[in-house]
PDB file of C-alpha atoms and ligand atoms in Angstrom:
ATOM      1  CA  MET A  52     -19.584  16.038 -10.393  1.00  0.00           C
ATOM      2  CA  THR A  53     -19.356  12.313  -9.504  1.00  0.00           C
ATOM      3  CA  LYS A  54     -22.104  11.329  -7.034  1.00  0.00           C
ATOM      4  CA  SER A  55     -20.881   9.785  -3.787  1.00  0.00           C
ATOM      5  CA  THR A  56     -23.494   7.002  -4.186  1.00  0.00           C
ATOM      6  CA  GLU A  57     -21.915   5.993  -7.501  1.00  0.00           C
ATOM      7  CA  VAL A  58     -18.601   5.276  -5.695  1.00  0.00           C
ATOM      8  CA  PHE A  59     -19.227   4.882  -1.961  1.00  0.00           C
ATOM      9  CA  ASN A  60     -21.995   3.568   0.240  1.00  0.00           C
ATOM     10  CA  PRO A  61     -23.670   5.906   2.798  1.00  0.00           C
ATOM     11  CA  GLN A  62     -21.471   4.678   5.710  1.00  0.00           C
ATOM     12  CA  GLU A  63     -18.304   5.178   3.705  1.00  0.00           C
ATOM     13  CA  PHE A  64     -19.406   8.672   2.580  1.00  0.00           C
ATOM     14  CA  SER A  65     -20.211   9.523   6.220  1.00  0.00           C
ATOM     15  CA  ASP A  66     -16.753   8.258   7.296  1.00  0.00           C
ATOM     16  CA  MET A  67     -15.174  10.437   4.631  1.00  0.00           C
ATOM     17  CA  LYS A  68     -17.067  13.508   5.781  1.00  0.00           C
ATOM     18  CA  GLY A  69     -15.802  12.816   9.292  1.00  0.00           C
ATOM     19  CA  ILE A  70     -12.223  12.729   8.065  1.00  0.00           C
ATOM     20  CA  LEU A  71     -12.680  15.929   6.064  1.00  0.00           C
ATOM     21  CA  ALA A  72     -14.173  17.689   9.128  1.00  0.00           C
ATOM     22  CA  ARG A  73     -10.885  17.272  10.997  1.00  0.00           C
ATOM     23  CA  TYR A  74      -9.098  19.665   8.621  1.00  0.00           C
ATOM     24  CA  ASP A  75      -9.447  23.402   8.281  1.00  0.00           C
ATOM     25  CA  GLU A  76      -8.185  23.151   4.754  1.00  0.00           C
ATOM     26  CA  PRO A  77     -10.003  20.456   2.706  1.00  0.00           C
ATOM     27  CA  ALA A  78      -6.999  19.768   0.554  1.00  0.00           C
ATOM     28  CA  SER A  79      -5.066  18.731   3.676  1.00  0.00           C
ATOM     29  CA  ALA A  80      -7.353  15.702   3.969  1.00  0.00           C
ATOM     30  CA  ILE A  81      -6.089  14.188   0.708  1.00  0.00           C
ATOM     31  CA  LEU A  82      -3.804  11.575   2.267  1.00  0.00           C
ATOM     32  CA  PRO A  83      -6.119  10.465   5.076  1.00  0.00           C
ATOM     33  CA  LEU A  84      -9.003  10.188   2.617  1.00  0.00           C
ATOM     34  CA  LEU A  85      -6.939   8.155   0.109  1.00  0.00           C
ATOM     35  CA  HIS A  86      -5.660   5.962   2.924  1.00  0.00           C
ATOM     36  CA  TYR A  87      -9.254   5.410   4.088  1.00  0.00           C
ATOM     37  CA  VAL A  88     -10.501   4.501   0.617  1.00  0.00           C
ATOM     38  CA  GLN A  89      -7.627   2.120   0.036  1.00  0.00           C
ATOM     39  CA  GLY A  90      -8.301   0.485   3.428  1.00  0.00           C
ATOM     40  CA  VAL A  91     -11.888  -0.191   2.334  1.00  0.00           C
ATOM     41  CA  TYR A  92     -11.311  -1.234  -1.289  1.00  0.00           C
ATOM     42  CA  GLY A  93      -7.709  -2.443  -1.295  1.00  0.00           C
ATOM     43  CA  HIS A  94      -6.674   0.060  -3.948  1.00  0.00           C
ATOM     44  CA  LEU A  95      -7.597   3.433  -5.404  1.00  0.00           C
ATOM     45  CA  SER A  96      -9.721   3.124  -8.532  1.00  0.00           C
ATOM     46  CA  GLU A  97      -9.917   5.921 -11.089  1.00  0.00           C
ATOM     47  CA  GLU A  98     -13.488   6.590  -9.962  1.00  0.00           C
ATOM     48  CA  ALA A  99     -12.464   6.890  -6.308  1.00  0.00           C
ATOM     49  CA  LEU A 100      -9.591   9.238  -7.123  1.00  0.00           C
ATOM     50  CA  THR A 101     -11.855  11.408  -9.244  1.00  0.00           C
ATOM     51  CA  PHE A 102     -14.457  11.508  -6.514  1.00  0.00           C
ATOM     52  CA  VAL A 103     -11.962  12.367  -3.721  1.00  0.00           C
ATOM     53  CA  ALA A 104     -10.599  15.196  -5.899  1.00  0.00           C
ATOM     54  CA  GLU A 105     -14.054  16.616  -6.362  1.00  0.00           C
ATOM     55  CA  PHE A 106     -14.903  16.033  -2.698  1.00  0.00           C
ATOM     56  CA  ILE A 107     -12.060  18.204  -1.458  1.00  0.00           C
ATOM     57  CA  GLY A 108     -12.085  20.647  -4.369  1.00  0.00           C
ATOM     58  CA  VAL A 109      -8.737  20.000  -5.994  1.00  0.00           C
ATOM     59  CA  PRO A 110      -7.979  19.250  -9.671  1.00  0.00           C
ATOM     60  CA  HIS A 111      -8.372  15.609 -10.548  1.00  0.00           C
ATOM     61  CA  VAL A 112      -4.729  15.324 -11.387  1.00  0.00           C
ATOM     62  CA  ARG A 113      -3.758  16.093  -7.767  1.00  0.00           C
ATOM     63  CA  THR A 114      -5.178  12.839  -6.320  1.00  0.00           C
ATOM     64  CA  PHE A 115      -3.573  10.868  -9.147  1.00  0.00           C
ATOM     65  CA  GLU A 116      -0.242  12.521  -8.415  1.00  0.00           C
ATOM     66  CA  VAL A 117      -0.495  11.698  -4.708  1.00  0.00           C
ATOM     67  CA  ALA A 118      -1.665   8.156  -5.372  1.00  0.00           C
ATOM     68  CA  THR A 119       1.180   7.415  -7.714  1.00  0.00           C
ATOM     69  CA  TYR A 120       3.865   9.140  -5.642  1.00  0.00           C
ATOM     70  CA  TYR A 121       3.540   7.128  -2.465  1.00  0.00           C
ATOM     71  CA  THR A 122       4.709   3.542  -2.501  1.00  0.00           C
ATOM     72  CA  LEU A 123       1.983   2.577  -0.036  1.00  0.00           C
ATOM     73  CA  LEU A 124      -0.822   3.774  -2.237  1.00  0.00           C
ATOM     74  CA  PHE A 125      -1.993   1.510  -5.088  1.00  0.00           C
ATOM     75  CA  THR A 126      -3.955   2.415  -8.183  1.00  0.00           C
ATOM     76  CA  GLU A 127      -4.275  -1.241  -9.151  1.00  0.00           C
ATOM     77  CA  PRO A 128      -5.542  -4.182  -7.089  1.00  0.00           C
ATOM     78  CA  VAL A 129      -2.884  -5.870  -4.932  1.00  0.00           C
ATOM     79  CA  GLY A 130      -2.719  -9.255  -3.250  1.00  0.00           C
ATOM     80  CA  ARG A 131      -4.135 -10.005   0.180  1.00  0.00           C
ATOM     81  CA  HIS A 132      -0.678  -9.641   1.645  1.00  0.00           C
ATOM     82  CA  LEU A 133       1.819  -6.929   0.580  1.00  0.00           C
ATOM     83  CA  VAL A 134       5.466  -7.851   0.857  1.00  0.00           C
ATOM     84  CA  GLN A 135       7.750  -4.787   0.878  1.00  0.00           C
ATOM     85  CA  VAL A 136      11.473  -5.317   0.570  1.00  0.00           C
ATOM     86  CA  CYS A 137      13.767  -2.459   1.646  1.00  0.00           C
ATOM     87  CA  ARG A 138      16.400  -1.621  -0.932  1.00  0.00           C
ATOM     88  CA  ASN A 139      18.158   1.275   0.864  1.00  0.00           C
ATOM     89  CA  LEU A 140      21.796   1.325   1.849  1.00  0.00           C
ATOM     90  CA  SER A 141      21.860  -0.602   5.144  1.00  0.00           C
ATOM     91  CA  CYS A 142      19.622  -3.388   3.781  1.00  0.00           C
ATOM     92  CA  HIS A 143      21.466  -3.402   0.470  1.00  0.00           C
ATOM     93  CA  VAL A 144      24.885  -3.968   2.008  1.00  0.00           C
ATOM     94  CA  ASN A 145      23.402  -6.612   4.357  1.00  0.00           C
ATOM     95  CA  GLY A 146      21.950  -8.760   1.629  1.00  0.00           C
ATOM     96  CA  SER A 147      18.562  -7.370   0.644  1.00  0.00           C
ATOM     97  CA  GLU A 148      19.207  -8.460  -2.965  1.00  0.00           C
ATOM     98  CA  ASP A 149      19.489 -12.087  -1.839  1.00  0.00           C
ATOM     99  CA  ILE A 150      16.284 -11.696   0.190  1.00  0.00           C
ATOM    100  CA  LEU A 151      14.509 -10.252  -2.825  1.00  0.00           C
ATOM    101  CA  GLN A 152      15.700 -13.079  -5.046  1.00  0.00           C
ATOM    102  CA  ALA A 153      14.488 -15.625  -2.491  1.00  0.00           C
ATOM    103  CA  LEU A 154      11.103 -13.996  -2.300  1.00  0.00           C
ATOM    104  CA  LYS A 155      10.826 -13.797  -6.083  1.00  0.00           C
ATOM    105  CA  SER A 156      11.790 -17.443  -6.294  1.00  0.00           C
ATOM    106  CA  LYS A 157       9.372 -18.620  -3.555  1.00  0.00           C
ATOM    107  CA  LEU A 158       6.486 -16.570  -4.901  1.00  0.00           C
ATOM    108  CA  ASP A 159       7.403 -17.194  -8.582  1.00  0.00           C
ATOM    109  CA  ILE A 160       6.708 -13.516  -9.397  1.00  0.00           C
ATOM    110  CA  ASP A 161       8.780 -10.464 -10.234  1.00  0.00           C
ATOM    111  CA  VAL A 162       8.840  -7.152  -8.347  1.00  0.00           C
ATOM    112  CA  GLY A 163       5.566  -5.296  -8.741  1.00  0.00           C
ATOM    113  CA  ALA A 164       3.569  -8.455  -9.495  1.00  0.00           C
ATOM    114  CA  THR A 165       0.903 -10.386  -7.611  1.00  0.00           C
ATOM    115  CA  THR A 166       0.829 -14.195  -7.275  1.00  0.00           C
ATOM    116  CA  SER A 167      -1.703 -15.897  -9.505  1.00  0.00           C
ATOM    117  CA  ASP A 168      -3.810 -16.853  -6.455  1.00  0.00           C
ATOM    118  CA  GLY A 169      -3.959 -13.213  -5.335  1.00  0.00           C
ATOM    119  CA  THR A 170      -2.207 -13.931  -2.058  1.00  0.00           C
ATOM    120  CA  PHE A 171       0.983 -11.850  -2.284  1.00  0.00           C
ATOM    121  CA  THR A 172       2.146  -8.721  -4.030  1.00  0.00           C
ATOM    122  CA  LEU A 173       5.892  -8.069  -3.975  1.00  0.00           C
ATOM    123  CA  VAL A 174       7.329  -4.541  -4.030  1.00  0.00           C
ATOM    124  CA  GLU A 175      10.626  -2.778  -3.299  1.00  0.00           C
ATOM    125  CA  VAL A 176      10.550   0.278  -1.078  1.00  0.00           C
ATOM    126  CA  GLU A 177      12.902   2.790   0.449  1.00  0.00           C
ATOM    127  CA  CYS A 178      14.003   2.686   4.096  1.00  0.00           C
ATOM    128  CA  ILE A 179      11.388   1.233   6.480  1.00  0.00           C
ATOM    129  CA  GLY A 180      13.149   2.366   9.628  1.00  0.00           C
ATOM    130  CA  ALA A 181      14.850  -0.852  10.683  1.00  0.00           C
ATOM    131  CA  CYS A 182      18.392  -0.079   9.429  1.00  0.00           C
ATOM    132  CA  ASP A 183      19.953  -1.401  12.682  1.00  0.00           C
ATOM    133  CA  HIS A 184      18.474  -4.802  11.928  1.00  0.00           C
ATOM    134  CA  ALA A 185      18.985  -4.932   8.181  1.00  0.00           C
ATOM    135  CA  PRO A 186      17.957  -6.522   5.958  1.00  0.00           C
ATOM    136  CA  ALA A 187      14.357  -5.773   6.777  1.00  0.00           C
ATOM    137  CA  ILE A 188      11.055  -6.441   5.059  1.00  0.00           C
ATOM    138  CA  MET A 189       7.534  -5.499   5.901  1.00  0.00           C
ATOM    139  CA  VAL A 190       4.544  -7.689   5.283  1.00  0.00           C
ATOM    140  CA  ASP A 191       1.241  -5.851   5.541  1.00  0.00           C
ATOM    141  CA  GLY A 192       1.982  -3.721   8.662  1.00  0.00           C
ATOM    142  CA  ASP A 193       4.425  -6.150  10.285  1.00  0.00           C
ATOM    143  CA  LEU A 194       8.145  -5.412  10.338  1.00  0.00           C
ATOM    144  CA  HIS A 195      10.510  -8.372   9.969  1.00  0.00           C
ATOM    145  CA  ARG A 196      14.061  -7.571  10.914  1.00  0.00           C
ATOM    146  CA  SER A 197      17.374  -9.354  10.293  1.00  0.00           C
ATOM    147  CA  VAL A 198      15.688 -11.478   7.604  1.00  0.00           C
ATOM    148  CA  THR A 199      17.706 -14.317   6.140  1.00  0.00           C
ATOM    149  CA  VAL A 200      17.220 -16.290   2.933  1.00  0.00           C
ATOM    150  CA  ASP A 201      16.335 -19.260   5.114  1.00  0.00           C
ATOM    151  CA  SER A 202      13.640 -17.374   7.076  1.00  0.00           C
ATOM    152  CA  VAL A 203      11.810 -16.053   3.996  1.00  0.00           C
ATOM    153  CA  GLY A 204       9.797 -19.262   3.508  1.00  0.00           C
ATOM    154  CA  MET A 205       8.635 -19.349   7.148  1.00  0.00           C
ATOM    155  CA  ILE A 206       7.620 -15.705   7.001  1.00  0.00           C
ATOM    156  CA  LEU A 207       5.539 -16.258   3.861  1.00  0.00           C
ATOM    157  CA  ASP A 208       3.948 -19.394   5.278  1.00  0.00           C
ATOM    158  CA  SER A 209       2.776 -17.453   8.360  1.00  0.00           C
ATOM    159  CA  TYR A 210       0.806 -15.106   6.136  1.00  0.00           C
ATOM    160  CA  ARG A 211      -0.504 -17.851   3.825  1.00  0.00           C
ATOM    161  CA  GLU A 212      -2.368 -19.227   6.804  1.00  0.00           C
ATOM    162  CA  LYS A 213      -4.003 -15.873   7.396  1.00  0.00           C
ATOM    163  CA  THR A 214      -7.064 -14.868   5.453  1.00  0.00           C
TER     164      THR A 214
HETATM  165  S1  FES B 535      17.908   0.817   4.938  1.00  0.00           S
HETATM  166 FE1  FES B 535      16.543  -0.855   5.119  1.00  0.00          FE
HETATM  167  S2  FES B 535      15.412  -0.356   6.890  1.00  0.00           S
HETATM  168 FE2  FES B 535      16.678   1.355   6.624  1.00  0.00          FE
END
Protein backbone atom coordinates (compact mmCIF):
# COMPACT_ATOMS: atom_id res chain seq x y z
CA MET A 1 0.00 0.00 0.00
CA THR A 2 1.19 3.51 -0.81
CA LYS A 3 2.06 5.44 2.35
CA SER A 4 0.20 8.71 2.82
CA THR A 5 3.49 10.44 3.65
CA GLU A 6 4.84 9.55 0.22
CA VAL A 7 2.03 11.50 -1.39
CA PHE A 8 0.49 13.93 1.11
CA ASN A 9 1.72 15.96 4.06
CA PRO A 10 0.16 15.37 7.52
CA GLN A 11 -2.32 18.26 7.20
CA GLU A 12 -3.51 17.05 3.81
CA PHE A 13 -3.87 13.51 5.09
CA SER A 14 -5.84 14.80 8.07
CA ASP A 15 -8.10 16.80 5.73
CA MET A 16 -8.69 13.68 3.67
CA LYS A 17 -9.60 11.66 6.74
CA GLY A 18 -12.10 14.40 7.62
CA ILE A 19 -13.69 14.16 4.18
CA LEU A 20 -13.84 10.37 4.41
CA ALA A 21 -15.50 10.55 7.84
CA ARG A 22 -18.52 12.30 6.32
CA TYR A 23 -19.53 9.20 4.38
CA ASP A 24 -20.96 5.91 5.62
CA GLU A 25 -19.64 4.20 2.51
CA PRO A 26 -15.95 5.02 1.85
CA ALA A 27 -16.34 4.68 -1.91
CA SER A 28 -18.88 7.53 -1.81
CA ALA A 29 -16.04 9.90 -0.88
CA ILE A 30 -14.26 9.39 -4.19
CA LEU A 31 -15.34 12.65 -5.87
CA PRO A 32 -14.88 14.92 -2.82
CA LEU A 33 -11.44 13.40 -2.23
CA LEU A 34 -10.35 13.82 -5.84
CA HIS A 35 -11.72 17.36 -5.84
CA TYR A 36 -9.76 18.10 -2.66
CA VAL A 37 -6.51 16.68 -4.04
CA GLN A 38 -6.87 18.60 -7.28
CA GLY A 39 -7.54 21.77 -5.29
CA VAL A 40 -4.24 21.31 -3.48
CA TYR A 41 -2.05 20.11 -6.36
CA GLY A 42 -3.82 21.48 -9.42
CA HIS A 43 -4.19 18.05 -10.99
CA LEU A 44 -4.46 14.37 -10.07
CA SER A 45 -1.13 12.59 -10.38
CA GLU A 46 -0.92 8.84 -10.85
CA GLU A 47 0.45 8.53 -7.31
CA ALA A 48 -2.44 10.53 -5.88
CA LEU A 49 -5.02 8.47 -7.78
CA THR A 50 -3.41 5.26 -6.56
CA PHE A 51 -3.33 6.49 -3.00
CA VAL A 52 -6.97 7.65 -3.00
CA ALA A 53 -8.06 4.27 -4.39
CA GLU A 54 -6.23 2.44 -1.61
CA PHE A 55 -7.45 4.96 0.98
CA ILE A 56 -11.11 4.21 0.24
CA GLY A 57 -10.64 0.55 -0.65
CA VAL A 58 -11.59 0.52 -4.31
CA PRO A 59 -9.62 -0.92 -7.26
CA HIS A 60 -7.01 1.49 -8.64
CA VAL A 61 -8.81 1.63 -11.94
CA ARG A 62 -11.85 3.20 -10.27
CA THR A 63 -10.14 6.49 -9.42
CA PHE A 64 -8.60 6.62 -12.90
CA GLU A 65 -12.03 6.06 -14.45
CA VAL A 66 -13.58 8.87 -12.40
CA ALA A 67 -10.67 11.24 -13.00
CA THR A 68 -10.83 10.78 -16.75
CA TYR A 69 -14.63 10.86 -16.98
CA TYR A 70 -15.28 14.30 -15.52
CA THR A 71 -14.18 17.31 -17.55
CA LEU A 72 -13.35 19.23 -14.37
CA LEU A 73 -10.82 16.68 -13.15
CA PHE A 74 -7.33 16.71 -14.65
CA THR A 75 -4.72 13.98 -14.72
CA GLU A 76 -2.14 16.34 -16.23
CA PRO A 77 -1.06 19.78 -14.98
CA VAL A 78 -3.17 22.68 -16.25
CA GLY A 79 -2.55 26.42 -16.47
CA ARG A 80 -3.20 28.85 -13.62
CA HIS A 81 -6.51 29.75 -15.25
CA LEU A 82 -8.86 27.25 -16.86
CA VAL A 83 -10.96 28.55 -19.76
CA GLN A 84 -13.97 26.34 -20.50
CA VAL A 85 -16.02 26.98 -23.63
CA CYS A 86 -19.52 25.52 -23.77
CA ARG A 87 -20.18 23.64 -27.00
CA ASN A 88 -23.77 22.55 -26.36
CA LEU A 89 -26.76 23.48 -28.51
CA SER A 90 -27.71 26.96 -27.24
CA CYS A 91 -24.14 28.14 -27.26
CA HIS A 92 -23.40 26.47 -30.57
CA VAL A 93 -26.28 28.20 -32.38
CA ASN A 94 -25.32 31.50 -30.76
CA GLY A 95 -21.73 31.52 -31.95
CA SER A 96 -19.64 29.44 -29.55
CA GLU A 97 -17.46 28.30 -32.45
CA ASP A 98 -16.51 31.95 -33.14
CA ILE A 99 -15.74 32.42 -29.44
CA LEU A 100 -13.59 29.31 -29.44
CA GLN A 101 -11.69 30.47 -32.52
CA ALA A 102 -11.11 33.88 -30.91
CA LEU A 103 -9.79 32.25 -27.76
CA LYS A 104 -7.53 29.92 -29.71
CA SER A 105 -6.21 32.85 -31.68
CA LYS A 106 -5.66 35.12 -28.65
CA LEU A 107 -4.02 32.36 -26.64
CA ASP A 108 -2.21 30.85 -29.62
CA ILE A 109 -3.11 27.33 -28.49
CA ASP A 110 -5.51 24.59 -29.53
CA VAL A 111 -8.26 23.03 -27.42
CA GLY A 112 -6.80 20.92 -24.63
CA ALA A 113 -3.50 22.83 -24.58
CA THR A 114 -1.87 25.21 -22.11
CA THR A 115 -0.13 28.45 -23.03
CA SER A 116 3.65 28.28 -22.95
CA ASP A 117 3.78 30.59 -19.91
CA GLY A 118 1.43 28.28 -18.01
CA THR A 119 -1.25 30.95 -17.61
CA PHE A 120 -4.23 29.49 -19.49
CA THR A 121 -5.58 26.07 -20.39
CA LEU A 122 -8.38 25.96 -22.96
CA VAL A 123 -11.01 23.21 -22.97
CA GLU A 124 -14.45 22.61 -24.44
CA VAL A 125 -17.22 21.43 -22.12
CA GLU A 126 -20.87 20.51 -22.20
CA CYS A 127 -23.62 22.84 -20.93
CA ILE A 128 -22.54 25.08 -18.06
CA GLY A 129 -26.06 26.18 -17.17
CA ALA A 130 -26.22 29.58 -18.84
CA CYS A 131 -28.18 28.62 -21.96
CA ASP A 132 -30.38 31.72 -21.70
CA HIS A 133 -27.28 33.89 -22.08
CA ALA A 134 -25.43 31.88 -24.69
CA PRO A 135 -22.70 31.77 -25.73
CA ALA A 136 -21.17 31.25 -22.32
CA ILE A 137 -17.71 30.43 -21.07
CA MET A 138 -16.35 29.74 -17.62
CA VAL A 139 -12.94 30.89 -16.43
CA ASP A 140 -11.88 29.19 -13.22
CA GLY A 141 -15.16 29.32 -11.27
CA ASP A 142 -16.49 32.47 -12.96
CA LEU A 143 -19.32 32.32 -15.45
CA HIS A 144 -19.17 34.77 -18.40
CA ARG A 145 -22.47 35.06 -20.24
CA SER A 146 -23.35 36.49 -23.64
CA VAL A 147 -19.70 36.47 -24.61
CA THR A 148 -18.74 38.14 -27.88
CA VAL A 149 -15.64 37.84 -30.02
CA ASP A 150 -14.82 41.41 -29.02
CA SER A 151 -15.13 40.73 -25.27
CA VAL A 152 -12.83 37.69 -25.28
CA GLY A 153 -9.64 39.76 -25.05
CA MET A 154 -10.93 41.79 -22.10
CA ILE A 155 -11.97 38.65 -20.25
CA LEU A 156 -8.55 37.06 -20.73
CA ASP A 157 -6.77 40.26 -19.68
CA SER A 158 -8.72 40.39 -16.41
CA TYR A 159 -7.32 36.97 -15.51
CA ARG A 160 -3.78 37.68 -16.74
CA GLU A 161 -3.57 40.32 -14.03
CA LYS A 162 -4.53 37.80 -11.35
CA THR A 163 -1.89 35.50 -9.94
S1 LIG B 1 -25.72 25.27 -23.93
FE1 LIG B 1 -24.10 26.54 -23.34
S2 LIG B 1 -24.60 27.06 -21.31
FE2 LIG B 1 -26.14 25.64 -21.86
